[in-house]
Amino acid sequence: MSRTALKGLALVAAVGLGVTACSSSSSKPKSATGGSSGGSGKVRTLVVENKPLPAFTDDFNPFDSNSFVSNENAISMFYEPLYQFNTLNSSQPPIPWLATNFAWSNGNKTLTFTLKPGVKWSDGQPFTSEDVSFTFGLLKANKAANTGGAPVPDTITTPDATTVVMNFSGPQVANFQGIANQVIVSKHKWSTITDPAKAVVSGADTVGTGPFLFDKFTPQNITLKANPTFRDGEPAVKKVSYPAYADNNAATLALANGDIDLTGNDINDVLNTFVAKSKDNHLFQSTPPYFPASNTVVLLLNEKSKNSPALADVAVRKAISAALDRKSMATSCETDYELPASSSGGLTLPIDQKFLAPAQTNDLKPGPQPDSVTSLLTAAGYAKNGDGKWAKNGATIKFTIIDPNSFTDYWCDAEAMVKQLNSVGFDVRDNGAFDYNSWNTAITTGNYDAALHWGQGGTPFQRLQFVLDSSLTADLGQTSAADFGHYKSAEADAAIAEFNNSTTDADQAAALNKLQGVMSSDVPAVPVLYGAAWYEFSTANFTGWPTSDNPFINPSPRSQDYEYLILKLTPKP
């Protein structure tokens, strides 16, 4: 999910945009000419921006979280999943993609997929069940490559070219989305790659089943072209461009100038900064908060931090939560597009309301609770030293919050948290001297104390699994798929197993309530905000966008969702 924040007209004015963006109808995303698209003879180039990066590297590896396709949510332009999911609507059935059917058997421990026949890889070779089997085998053998934490079967058989049978040691029906949404790579290409999590795969060497092919690479712009042999017919969008922007100022300028068609940014004063600039500029919904909630933003706390052993103390983690002024951050840093978290159980409201445990309903206050901080830390043996800092055995509760200062909303939140925490006796600093890749590497390898981070999309279970499932973490220095706080709890692991083994809605609800209870009582991560599905789009060149009136997919930046969204677009003539 993009955390790019484009902060208003003050930034724009600094680069001279004040006059050029005043015309509401003249600014349109630029279109390349040549070829045919509609009666005009123009090829409309879809311009997508996900986060400002000063330059791209020619790396299209879907298993590397720092590659171009991962950073720009372009994975599924090439590598596709078996099923798509509209995470804005939990009652909507899975959308068949590379697979046409699935069935559970053997007490929900065996999952059989029927694949779509006739699909080919972009190099002309047939897509078969062997590719699916190979992909999950690759994830099993290379844990660092499983960046999405997809459940990996114990065994896989392929009775024929279009049938895949996955056998798990326990019921996995609750994890179907994680399994079916895993992108598939080609056996004939990837069997020659020895370290899939770190391999550099150039665009020219990319082989996929997806709707687009590599076109051109420069460090400042990467373009894709429509795949003429795509199984459902050549896409209506013929060309996609991903420009590099040095910083938020440059991205703001381009957005307000109408040079971007699709983005997922947090824009301060979005009505004046973006919508008012052109009749073609739109949001998901026209009323506040303008963006649907899609995840729970949390303050990750690394319990194995080498620099801050105090974070392993549950009393400290509870006190950190009690000290935060969530309402202030929601208003000052997120301009009320993201609302303050109200439940310590970790679910996302309002979309998870029917799954909310009664004990964790409205138990987080919007403002700080300094008296609770004092009582929690005093009871745990902490006392204030001569500097007014909470200390125990001579050591203060000292830690650093890391977030790139280019994520200007998160950086604002981080600075606010430092002030809030220090005002009640913590010893906290922040560090924004990170680019996205180094920040992401620090978190996934456990080389950090604390960080504000977006939560997991998908189902309520997946949101909690993202924080609580110790099977998804790795040793310090190795890349974790989730559980970045290195939290380990027998109670949490048992509740996760109980959820996976459940066969009824009532059993799943009971297990989910236990997981919410663990989140509340142990605070492995601190719920802060309900993260928005950031999404801005222009109708200058393309129509068919998802809106609140037609929410056919979650429009927030995510590879699989972007593929589905882009395939629904139609160029204007």
Coordinates of C-alpha atoms in Angstrom, one line a residue:
M1 CA 0.0 0.0 0.0
S2 CA 1.3 3.4 -0.9
R3 CA 2.1 5.8 2.0
T4 CA 2.9 8.7 -0.3
A5 CA 1.5 11.9 1.1
L6 CA 1.1 14.9 -1.1
K7 CA 0.7 17.8 1.2
G8 CA -1.3 20.6 -0.3
L9 CA -1.0 23.9 -2.0
A10 CA 1.9 25.1 0.0
L11 CA 4.1 22.5 -1.6
V12 CA 2.7 23.2 -5.0
A13 CA 3.3 26.9 -4.7
A14 CA 6.9 26.3 -3.9
V15 CA 7.4 24.8 -7.4
G16 CA 5.3 27.4 -9.2
L17 CA 2.1 25.5 -9.8
G18 CA -0.3 28.2 -8.5
V19 CA -1.1 29.6 -11.9
T20 CA -0.7 26.7 -14.3
A21 CA -3.2 24.5 -12.5
C22 CA -6.0 27.0 -12.3
S23 CA -7.8 26.0 -15.4
S24 CA -10.3 23.3 -14.4
S25 CA -10.6 21.7 -17.8
S26 CA -7.3 22.2 -19.8
S27 CA -5.1 19.8 -17.8
K28 CA -5.2 16.3 -19.1
P29 CA -2.8 13.4 -18.7
K30 CA -0.4 13.3 -21.7
S31 CA -1.1 10.6 -24.4
A32 CA 1.4 9.0 -26.7
T33 CA 0.5 8.9 -30.4
G34 CA 1.0 6.1 -32.8
G35 CA -1.0 3.0 -33.3
S36 CA -4.8 3.0 -33.0
S37 CA -7.1 3.4 -30.1
G38 CA -10.5 4.8 -30.9
G39 CA -11.3 7.0 -33.8
S40 CA -8.6 9.6 -33.1
G41 CA -5.7 7.3 -34.0
K42 CA -4.1 8.0 -30.6
V43 CA -2.8 5.5 -28.1
R44 CA -3.9 6.6 -24.7
T45 CA -1.1 5.9 -22.2
L46 CA -2.3 5.1 -18.7
V47 CA 0.0 6.9 -16.3
V48 CA 0.3 5.3 -12.8
E49 CA 2.2 6.6 -9.8
N50 CA 2.4 4.7 -6.6
K51 CA 5.1 6.3 -4.5
P52 CA 7.8 8.9 -5.3
L53 CA 11.1 7.2 -6.1
P54 CA 14.0 9.2 -7.6
A55 CA 14.9 6.4 -9.9
F56 CA 13.9 2.8 -10.8
T57 CA 16.0 -0.3 -11.2
D58 CA 15.4 -2.8 -13.9
D59 CA 14.1 -5.5 -11.6
F60 CA 10.8 -7.2 -12.2
N61 CA 11.1 -9.9 -9.5
P62 CA 7.7 -10.5 -7.8
F63 CA 9.4 -12.1 -4.8
D64 CA 11.5 -9.1 -3.9
S65 CA 9.7 -6.5 -2.0
N66 CA 12.1 -3.8 -3.2
S67 CA 11.8 -4.5 -6.9
F68 CA 10.1 -2.2 -9.3
V69 CA 7.0 -4.3 -9.7
S70 CA 6.6 -4.6 -5.9
N71 CA 7.2 -0.9 -5.3
E72 CA 4.8 0.2 -8.0
N73 CA 2.2 -2.5 -7.5
A74 CA 2.8 -3.8 -11.0
I75 CA 3.3 -7.5 -10.2
S76 CA 0.0 -8.7 -11.7
M77 CA 0.6 -6.8 -14.9
F78 CA 2.9 -9.9 -15.5
Y79 CA 2.4 -12.5 -12.8
E80 CA -1.2 -13.4 -11.9
P81 CA -3.1 -15.2 -9.1
L82 CA -5.6 -18.1 -9.3
Y83 CA -8.4 -15.9 -8.0
Q84 CA -9.1 -12.2 -7.5
F85 CA -10.9 -10.8 -4.4
N86 CA -12.9 -7.6 -3.8
T87 CA -11.8 -6.9 -0.3
L88 CA -14.4 -4.1 0.0
N89 CA -17.1 -6.7 -0.1
S90 CA -16.5 -9.8 2.1
S91 CA -19.8 -11.3 0.8
Q92 CA -18.7 -11.2 -2.9
P93 CA -17.5 -14.6 -4.1
P94 CA -13.9 -15.1 -5.2
I95 CA -13.4 -14.0 -8.9
P96 CA -12.0 -16.8 -11.1
W97 CA -8.7 -15.8 -12.8
L98 CA -6.1 -18.4 -13.7
A99 CA -8.4 -20.9 -12.1
T100 CA -12.0 -21.5 -12.9
N101 CA -13.1 -23.6 -10.0
F102 CA -12.0 -24.8 -6.5
A103 CA -13.2 -27.4 -4.1
W104 CA -12.4 -28.4 -0.5
S105 CA -12.4 -32.0 0.8
N106 CA -10.9 -34.2 3.4
G107 CA -12.1 -32.0 6.3
N108 CA -11.0 -28.8 4.5
K109 CA -7.4 -30.1 4.4
T110 CA -7.4 -30.8 0.6
L111 CA -7.9 -28.0 -1.9
T112 CA -8.4 -28.8 -5.6
F113 CA -8.1 -26.1 -8.3
T114 CA -9.3 -26.5 -11.9
L115 CA -7.2 -24.2 -14.1
K116 CA -8.4 -22.2 -17.1
P117 CA -7.5 -24.1 -20.2
G118 CA -5.5 -22.7 -23.1
V119 CA -3.6 -20.1 -21.1
K120 CA -0.1 -19.4 -22.4
W121 CA 3.0 -17.7 -20.9
S122 CA 4.1 -14.6 -22.8
D123 CA 6.9 -16.6 -24.5
G124 CA 4.3 -18.9 -26.0
Q125 CA 4.7 -21.9 -23.7
P126 CA 1.6 -23.4 -22.1
F127 CA 0.6 -22.5 -18.5
T128 CA -0.1 -25.8 -16.7
S129 CA -0.7 -27.2 -13.2
E130 CA 3.1 -27.9 -13.0
D131 CA 3.6 -24.1 -12.8
V132 CA 1.3 -23.8 -9.9
S133 CA 2.9 -26.7 -8.1
F134 CA 6.4 -25.3 -8.8
T135 CA 5.4 -21.8 -7.4
F136 CA 4.2 -23.2 -4.1
G137 CA 7.2 -25.5 -3.9
L138 CA 9.4 -22.4 -4.5
L139 CA 7.7 -20.6 -1.6
K140 CA 8.2 -23.7 0.6
A141 CA 11.9 -23.9 -0.1
N142 CA 12.5 -20.2 0.0
K143 CA 10.7 -18.6 3.0
A144 CA 12.1 -15.2 2.2
A145 CA 10.3 -15.3 -1.2
N146 CA 6.9 -15.7 0.5
T147 CA 6.5 -12.0 1.0
G148 CA 2.7 -12.3 1.2
G149 CA 2.8 -15.2 3.7
A150 CA 0.7 -17.5 1.5
P151 CA 0.0 -20.9 3.3
V152 CA 2.1 -23.5 1.7
P153 CA 0.7 -27.1 1.3
D154 CA 2.6 -30.1 2.6
T155 CA 2.2 -31.9 -0.8
I156 CA 0.9 -31.0 -4.2
T157 CA -0.2 -33.4 -7.0
T158 CA -1.0 -32.6 -10.6
P159 CA -3.3 -35.3 -12.0
D160 CA -3.4 -33.5 -15.3
A161 CA -2.5 -30.2 -16.9
T162 CA -5.5 -28.3 -15.5
T163 CA -5.8 -29.9 -12.1
V164 CA -3.9 -29.0 -8.9
V165 CA -4.5 -30.8 -5.6
M166 CA -3.0 -29.2 -2.5
N167 CA -2.8 -31.2 0.7
F168 CA -2.4 -29.4 4.0
S169 CA -1.7 -30.8 7.5
G170 CA -4.7 -29.1 8.9
P171 CA -7.9 -27.3 7.6
Q172 CA -7.0 -24.2 5.6
V173 CA -10.4 -23.0 4.4
A174 CA -9.9 -19.8 6.4
N175 CA -6.7 -19.0 4.5
F176 CA -8.2 -19.5 1.0
Q177 CA -7.7 -15.9 0.0
G178 CA -4.0 -16.1 0.9
I179 CA -3.6 -19.3 -1.1
A180 CA -5.6 -18.3 -4.2
N181 CA -4.3 -14.7 -4.4
Q182 CA -0.7 -15.9 -4.6
V183 CA 0.8 -14.9 -8.0
I184 CA 2.1 -17.8 -10.1
V185 CA 5.5 -17.9 -12.0
S186 CA 6.6 -20.2 -14.8
K187 CA 8.5 -23.3 -14.0
H188 CA 10.6 -23.2 -17.1
K189 CA 11.9 -19.7 -16.3
W190 CA 12.2 -19.8 -12.5
S191 CA 13.6 -23.3 -12.1
T192 CA 17.0 -21.8 -13.2
I193 CA 17.0 -19.1 -10.5
T194 CA 18.8 -20.2 -7.4
D195 CA 17.8 -17.3 -5.0
P196 CA 14.3 -16.2 -5.9
A197 CA 14.0 -13.6 -3.1
K198 CA 17.1 -11.7 -4.2
A199 CA 17.4 -12.4 -7.9
V200 CA 17.4 -9.4 -10.3
V201 CA 15.0 -10.2 -13.2
S202 CA 15.1 -7.6 -15.9
G203 CA 12.0 -6.5 -17.8
A204 CA 13.3 -8.0 -21.0
D205 CA 13.6 -11.4 -19.3
T206 CA 10.1 -11.3 -17.7
V207 CA 7.8 -14.1 -18.6
G208 CA 4.2 -14.0 -17.4
T209 CA 0.6 -14.8 -18.1
G210 CA -0.6 -11.2 -17.5
P211 CA -2.1 -8.6 -19.7
F212 CA 1.0 -6.6 -20.3
L213 CA 4.5 -7.0 -21.6
F214 CA 7.7 -5.1 -20.9
D215 CA 8.2 -2.2 -23.3
K216 CA 11.0 0.2 -22.3
F217 CA 13.2 0.9 -19.3
T218 CA 14.9 4.1 -18.2
P219 CA 15.7 4.9 -14.6
Q220 CA 13.1 7.7 -14.9
N221 CA 10.3 5.9 -16.6
I222 CA 9.2 2.3 -17.3
T223 CA 6.5 1.5 -19.8
L224 CA 4.5 -1.6 -20.5
K225 CA 2.6 -2.6 -23.6
A226 CA -0.5 -4.6 -24.1
N227 CA -0.1 -8.4 -24.5
P228 CA -1.7 -9.2 -27.8
T229 CA -2.0 -12.9 -26.9
F230 CA -3.6 -12.3 -23.5
R231 CA -6.2 -15.1 -22.9
D232 CA -9.2 -12.7 -22.7
G233 CA -8.1 -10.6 -25.6
E234 CA -5.7 -7.8 -25.9
P235 CA -6.4 -5.2 -23.2
A236 CA -8.2 -2.0 -24.2
V237 CA -5.4 0.0 -22.4
K238 CA -2.5 -0.3 -24.8
K239 CA 0.3 1.3 -22.9
V240 CA 1.0 1.9 -19.2
S241 CA 3.7 4.3 -18.0
Y242 CA 5.3 4.5 -14.5
P243 CA 7.2 7.7 -14.1
A244 CA 9.8 8.2 -11.3
Y245 CA 9.3 11.3 -9.1
A246 CA 12.2 12.6 -6.9
D247 CA 9.9 13.6 -4.1
N248 CA 6.4 14.5 -3.0
N249 CA 6.7 18.0 -4.5
A250 CA 7.4 16.6 -8.0
A251 CA 4.6 14.1 -7.7
T252 CA 2.2 16.8 -6.5
L253 CA 3.1 19.0 -9.4
A254 CA 2.5 16.2 -11.9
L255 CA -0.8 15.2 -10.2
A256 CA -2.2 18.7 -10.2
N257 CA -1.0 19.2 -13.8
G258 CA -3.1 16.3 -14.9
D259 CA -0.1 14.1 -15.8
I260 CA -1.2 11.1 -13.7
D261 CA -4.3 9.0 -14.4
L262 CA -4.2 6.6 -11.4
T263 CA -2.6 7.0 -8.0
G264 CA -3.1 6.1 -4.3
N265 CA -1.8 9.1 -2.3
D266 CA -2.7 10.9 0.9
I267 CA -3.4 14.4 -0.3
N268 CA -3.9 17.2 2.2
D269 CA -7.1 19.3 1.4
V270 CA -7.8 16.9 -1.4
L271 CA -10.9 18.8 -2.6
N272 CA -8.9 22.0 -3.3
T273 CA -5.5 20.4 -4.1
F274 CA -6.8 17.8 -6.5
V275 CA -10.5 17.6 -7.2
A276 CA -11.0 21.4 -7.9
K277 CA -8.1 21.4 -10.4
S278 CA -10.0 19.7 -13.1
K279 CA -13.5 18.4 -13.9
D280 CA -11.8 15.1 -14.6
N281 CA -10.3 14.6 -11.2
H282 CA -12.3 12.3 -8.9
L283 CA -12.2 10.3 -5.6
F284 CA -13.9 7.1 -4.6
Q285 CA -16.7 9.0 -2.9
S286 CA -17.7 12.6 -2.9
T287 CA -18.4 12.9 0.9
P288 CA -15.9 12.7 3.8
P289 CA -13.8 10.8 4.5
Y290 CA -13.6 10.3 0.7
F291 CA -11.7 7.0 1.0
P292 CA -12.9 3.7 2.3
A293 CA -11.1 2.2 5.3
S294 CA -9.2 -0.9 4.3
N295 CA -6.7 -1.8 7.1
T296 CA -5.7 -0.9 10.7
V297 CA -2.6 1.2 10.9
V298 CA -0.4 0.1 13.8
L299 CA 2.7 1.1 15.7
L300 CA 4.9 -1.9 15.2
L301 CA 7.0 -2.7 18.3
N302 CA 9.9 -5.0 17.9
E303 CA 10.1 -7.2 21.0
K304 CA 13.5 -8.5 19.9
S305 CA 15.0 -5.0 19.4
K306 CA 18.7 -5.0 20.3
N307 CA 18.4 -1.3 21.3
S308 CA 15.2 -1.3 23.3
P309 CA 14.7 -4.4 25.5
A310 CA 11.9 -2.5 27.3
L311 CA 9.6 -3.2 24.3
A312 CA 9.5 -6.8 25.4
D313 CA 7.6 -5.7 28.5
V314 CA 3.8 -5.9 28.0
A315 CA 3.3 -3.1 30.6
V316 CA 5.5 -0.8 28.5
R317 CA 3.5 -1.7 25.3
K318 CA 0.2 -1.0 27.1
A319 CA 1.5 2.3 28.4
I320 CA 2.6 3.4 24.9
S321 CA -0.9 2.7 23.7
A322 CA -2.4 4.7 26.5
A323 CA -0.2 7.7 25.9
L324 CA -1.2 8.3 22.3
D325 CA -3.5 11.0 21.1
R326 CA -5.1 9.2 18.2
K327 CA -7.7 11.9 17.5
S328 CA -5.0 14.6 17.2
M329 CA -3.0 12.5 14.7
A330 CA -6.1 11.7 12.7
T331 CA -7.0 15.4 12.4
S332 CA -3.5 17.0 12.2
C333 CA -1.6 14.4 10.1
E334 CA -4.3 12.5 8.3
T335 CA -6.8 15.4 7.8
D336 CA -9.5 13.1 9.1
Y337 CA -9.3 10.8 6.0
E338 CA -8.2 8.1 8.5
L339 CA -10.2 7.9 11.7
P340 CA -8.7 7.1 15.1
A341 CA -8.7 3.4 16.0
S342 CA -11.4 2.7 18.7
S343 CA -10.7 -1.0 19.3
S344 CA -7.6 -2.6 20.8
G345 CA -8.5 -5.9 19.1
G346 CA -6.9 -4.8 15.8
L347 CA -9.8 -5.2 13.4
T348 CA -10.7 -2.5 10.9
L349 CA -13.9 -0.5 11.4
P350 CA -16.4 -0.1 10.0
I351 CA -15.8 -2.9 7.5
D352 CA -15.2 -5.5 10.2
Q353 CA -18.0 -4.4 12.5
K354 CA -19.9 -7.7 12.5
F355 CA -16.7 -9.5 13.6
L356 CA -15.9 -7.1 16.5
A357 CA -15.5 -8.8 19.9
P358 CA -17.8 -7.2 22.5
A359 CA -14.9 -6.9 25.0
Q360 CA -12.8 -4.8 22.5
T361 CA -15.6 -2.5 21.4
N362 CA -14.8 1.2 21.9
D363 CA -12.1 0.3 24.5
L364 CA -9.5 2.7 23.0
K365 CA -10.0 6.3 23.8
P366 CA -9.4 8.9 21.1
G367 CA -7.3 11.1 23.5
P368 CA -4.3 10.2 25.7
Q369 CA -4.7 8.6 29.1
P370 CA -1.8 9.8 31.2
D371 CA -3.1 8.4 34.4
S372 CA -3.2 4.9 32.9
V373 CA 0.4 5.4 31.8
T374 CA 1.4 6.1 35.4
S375 CA -0.5 3.2 36.9
L376 CA 0.7 0.7 34.3
L377 CA 4.4 1.6 34.6
T378 CA 4.4 2.1 38.4
A379 CA 2.8 -1.3 38.9
A380 CA 5.5 -2.8 36.7
G381 CA 8.3 -1.4 38.8
Y382 CA 9.2 1.7 36.8
A383 CA 9.8 5.1 38.4
K384 CA 10.7 8.5 37.0
N385 CA 14.4 9.5 37.3
G386 CA 15.8 12.9 37.8
D387 CA 15.1 13.9 34.2
G388 CA 11.5 12.9 34.5
K389 CA 11.9 9.8 32.4
W390 CA 10.4 6.4 33.3
A391 CA 13.3 4.1 34.2
K392 CA 13.9 0.6 35.7
N393 CA 17.3 -0.7 36.9
G394 CA 18.8 2.6 35.7
A395 CA 17.6 2.2 32.1
T396 CA 14.9 4.5 30.6
I397 CA 12.2 3.3 28.2
K398 CA 14.1 4.4 25.2
F399 CA 13.3 3.6 21.6
T400 CA 13.3 5.1 18.1
I401 CA 10.4 5.3 15.7
I402 CA 11.5 4.9 12.1
D403 CA 9.4 6.1 9.1
P404 CA 10.6 7.8 5.9
N405 CA 10.0 11.5 6.1
S406 CA 8.9 11.3 2.4
F407 CA 5.8 9.6 3.9
T408 CA 4.7 13.0 5.1
D409 CA 1.6 11.9 6.9
Y410 CA 3.3 9.0 8.7
W411 CA 6.3 11.3 9.5
C412 CA 3.8 13.8 10.9
D413 CA 2.3 11.0 13.0
A414 CA 5.8 9.8 14.1
E415 CA 6.8 13.3 15.2
A416 CA 3.5 13.7 17.1
M417 CA 4.0 10.4 18.8
V418 CA 7.4 11.4 20.0
K419 CA 6.0 14.5 21.6
Q420 CA 3.1 12.7 23.1
L421 CA 5.2 9.9 24.6
N422 CA 8.0 12.1 25.8
S423 CA 5.5 14.4 27.5
V424 CA 4.6 11.6 29.9
G425 CA 8.1 10.4 30.6
F426 CA 9.2 8.1 27.8
D427 CA 12.6 8.5 26.1
V428 CA 11.7 8.4 22.4
R429 CA 13.2 9.7 19.2
D430 CA 12.3 9.5 15.5
N431 CA 14.4 8.9 12.4
G432 CA 13.1 9.7 9.0
A433 CA 16.4 9.3 7.1
F434 CA 15.2 6.3 5.2
D435 CA 14.1 5.7 1.6
Y436 CA 11.3 3.2 1.2
N437 CA 13.6 0.2 0.4
S438 CA 15.9 0.7 3.4
W439 CA 12.9 1.3 5.7
N440 CA 11.2 -1.8 4.5
T441 CA 14.3 -3.9 4.8
A442 CA 14.9 -2.7 8.4
I443 CA 11.4 -3.8 9.4
T444 CA 11.2 -7.1 7.6
T445 CA 14.6 -8.1 8.9
G446 CA 14.0 -6.9 12.5
N447 CA 16.6 -4.2 12.5
Y448 CA 14.4 -1.5 14.2
D449 CA 12.7 -0.6 17.4
A450 CA 9.3 0.8 16.3
A451 CA 7.6 1.9 13.1
L452 CA 4.2 3.1 12.1
H453 CA 3.0 0.7 9.4
W454 CA -0.2 0.0 7.4
G455 CA -2.0 -3.2 8.3
Q456 CA -3.0 -6.3 6.2
G457 CA -5.9 -6.0 3.9
G458 CA -8.2 -9.0 3.2
T459 CA -10.2 -10.7 5.9
P460 CA -10.4 -9.9 9.6
F461 CA -8.4 -13.1 10.3
Q462 CA -5.6 -12.0 7.9
R463 CA -5.4 -8.6 9.7
L464 CA -4.7 -10.3 13.0
Q465 CA -2.5 -13.0 11.5
F466 CA -0.3 -10.3 10.1
V467 CA 0.6 -9.2 13.6
L468 CA 0.2 -12.4 15.7
D469 CA 1.2 -15.4 13.6
S470 CA 4.7 -16.4 14.8
S471 CA 5.1 -18.9 11.9
L472 CA 5.4 -16.0 9.6
T473 CA 8.3 -14.4 11.3
A474 CA 12.0 -15.2 10.9
D475 CA 15.2 -14.9 12.9
L476 CA 16.7 -11.4 13.2
G477 CA 18.6 -10.6 10.0
Q478 CA 16.3 -12.9 7.9
T479 CA 13.3 -11.6 6.0
S480 CA 9.9 -12.1 7.7
A481 CA 6.6 -12.4 5.8
A482 CA 4.7 -10.9 8.7
D483 CA 4.8 -10.7 12.5
F484 CA 7.5 -8.0 12.1
G485 CA 7.4 -7.4 15.9
H486 CA 8.8 -11.0 16.5
Y487 CA 5.9 -11.7 18.8
K488 CA 5.5 -15.2 20.1
S489 CA 2.5 -16.4 22.1
A490 CA 1.2 -19.9 22.7
E491 CA -2.3 -18.5 23.2
A492 CA -2.1 -16.7 19.9
D493 CA -0.7 -19.7 18.0
A494 CA -3.4 -21.9 19.5
A495 CA -6.2 -19.5 18.5
I496 CA -4.8 -19.3 15.0
A497 CA -4.8 -23.1 14.8
E498 CA -8.3 -23.1 16.2
F499 CA -9.4 -20.7 13.5
N500 CA -7.8 -22.8 10.8
N501 CA -9.4 -26.0 12.1
S502 CA -12.8 -24.5 12.5
T503 CA -15.6 -25.8 10.3
T504 CA -18.5 -23.5 11.3
D505 CA -19.0 -19.8 11.4
A506 CA -19.5 -20.0 15.2
D507 CA -16.2 -21.7 15.7
Q508 CA -14.4 -19.1 13.6
A509 CA -16.1 -16.3 15.5
A510 CA -14.9 -17.8 18.8
A511 CA -11.3 -18.1 17.6
L512 CA -11.4 -14.6 16.1
N513 CA -12.6 -13.2 19.5
K514 CA -9.7 -15.0 21.2
L515 CA -7.2 -13.4 18.8
Q516 CA -8.7 -9.9 19.4
G517 CA -8.3 -10.6 23.1
V518 CA -4.6 -11.4 22.7
M519 CA -4.1 -8.2 20.7
S520 CA -5.8 -6.3 23.5
S521 CA -4.0 -8.0 26.4
D522 CA -0.5 -8.3 25.0
V523 CA -0.4 -5.3 22.6
P524 CA 2.2 -6.8 20.2
A525 CA 1.3 -3.8 18.0
V526 CA -0.6 -0.7 18.9
P527 CA -3.7 0.1 16.8
V528 CA -3.5 3.8 15.9
L529 CA -5.7 4.6 12.9
Y530 CA -8.1 3.0 10.4
G531 CA -6.1 3.1 7.2
A532 CA -7.7 4.6 4.1
A533 CA -7.8 2.9 0.7
W534 CA -6.0 5.8 -1.0
Y535 CA -7.3 6.4 -4.5
E536 CA -7.4 9.3 -7.0
F537 CA -8.2 9.0 -10.6
S538 CA -8.7 11.1 -13.8
T539 CA -11.4 10.5 -16.4
A540 CA -9.6 12.7 -18.9
N541 CA -8.3 9.7 -20.9
F542 CA -10.1 6.6 -19.5
T543 CA -13.5 5.6 -18.2
G544 CA -14.7 2.6 -16.2
W545 CA -13.2 3.5 -12.8
P546 CA -14.4 1.9 -9.5
T547 CA -16.4 4.3 -7.3
S548 CA -18.6 4.1 -4.2
D549 CA -21.6 3.6 -6.6
N550 CA -19.7 0.8 -8.4
P551 CA -17.2 -0.7 -6.0
F552 CA -16.2 -3.6 -8.2
I553 CA -12.7 -3.8 -6.6
N554 CA -10.7 -2.2 -3.8
P555 CA -9.0 0.6 -5.7
S556 CA -6.2 1.0 -3.1
P557 CA -2.7 0.4 -4.5
R558 CA -2.2 -3.4 -4.6
S559 CA -0.9 -5.4 -7.5
Q560 CA -3.8 -7.8 -8.0
D561 CA -6.4 -5.1 -7.6
Y562 CA -4.6 -2.8 -10.0
E563 CA -4.6 -5.5 -12.7
Y564 CA -8.3 -6.1 -12.3
L565 CA -9.0 -2.3 -12.2
I566 CA -6.9 -1.5 -15.3
L567 CA -8.6 -4.3 -17.3
K568 CA -11.9 -2.6 -16.7
L569 CA -10.8 0.7 -18.2
T570 CA -11.7 2.0 -21.6
P571 CA -9.7 4.7 -23.5
K572 CA -11.7 7.7 -24.6
P573 CA -11.8 8.1 -28.3

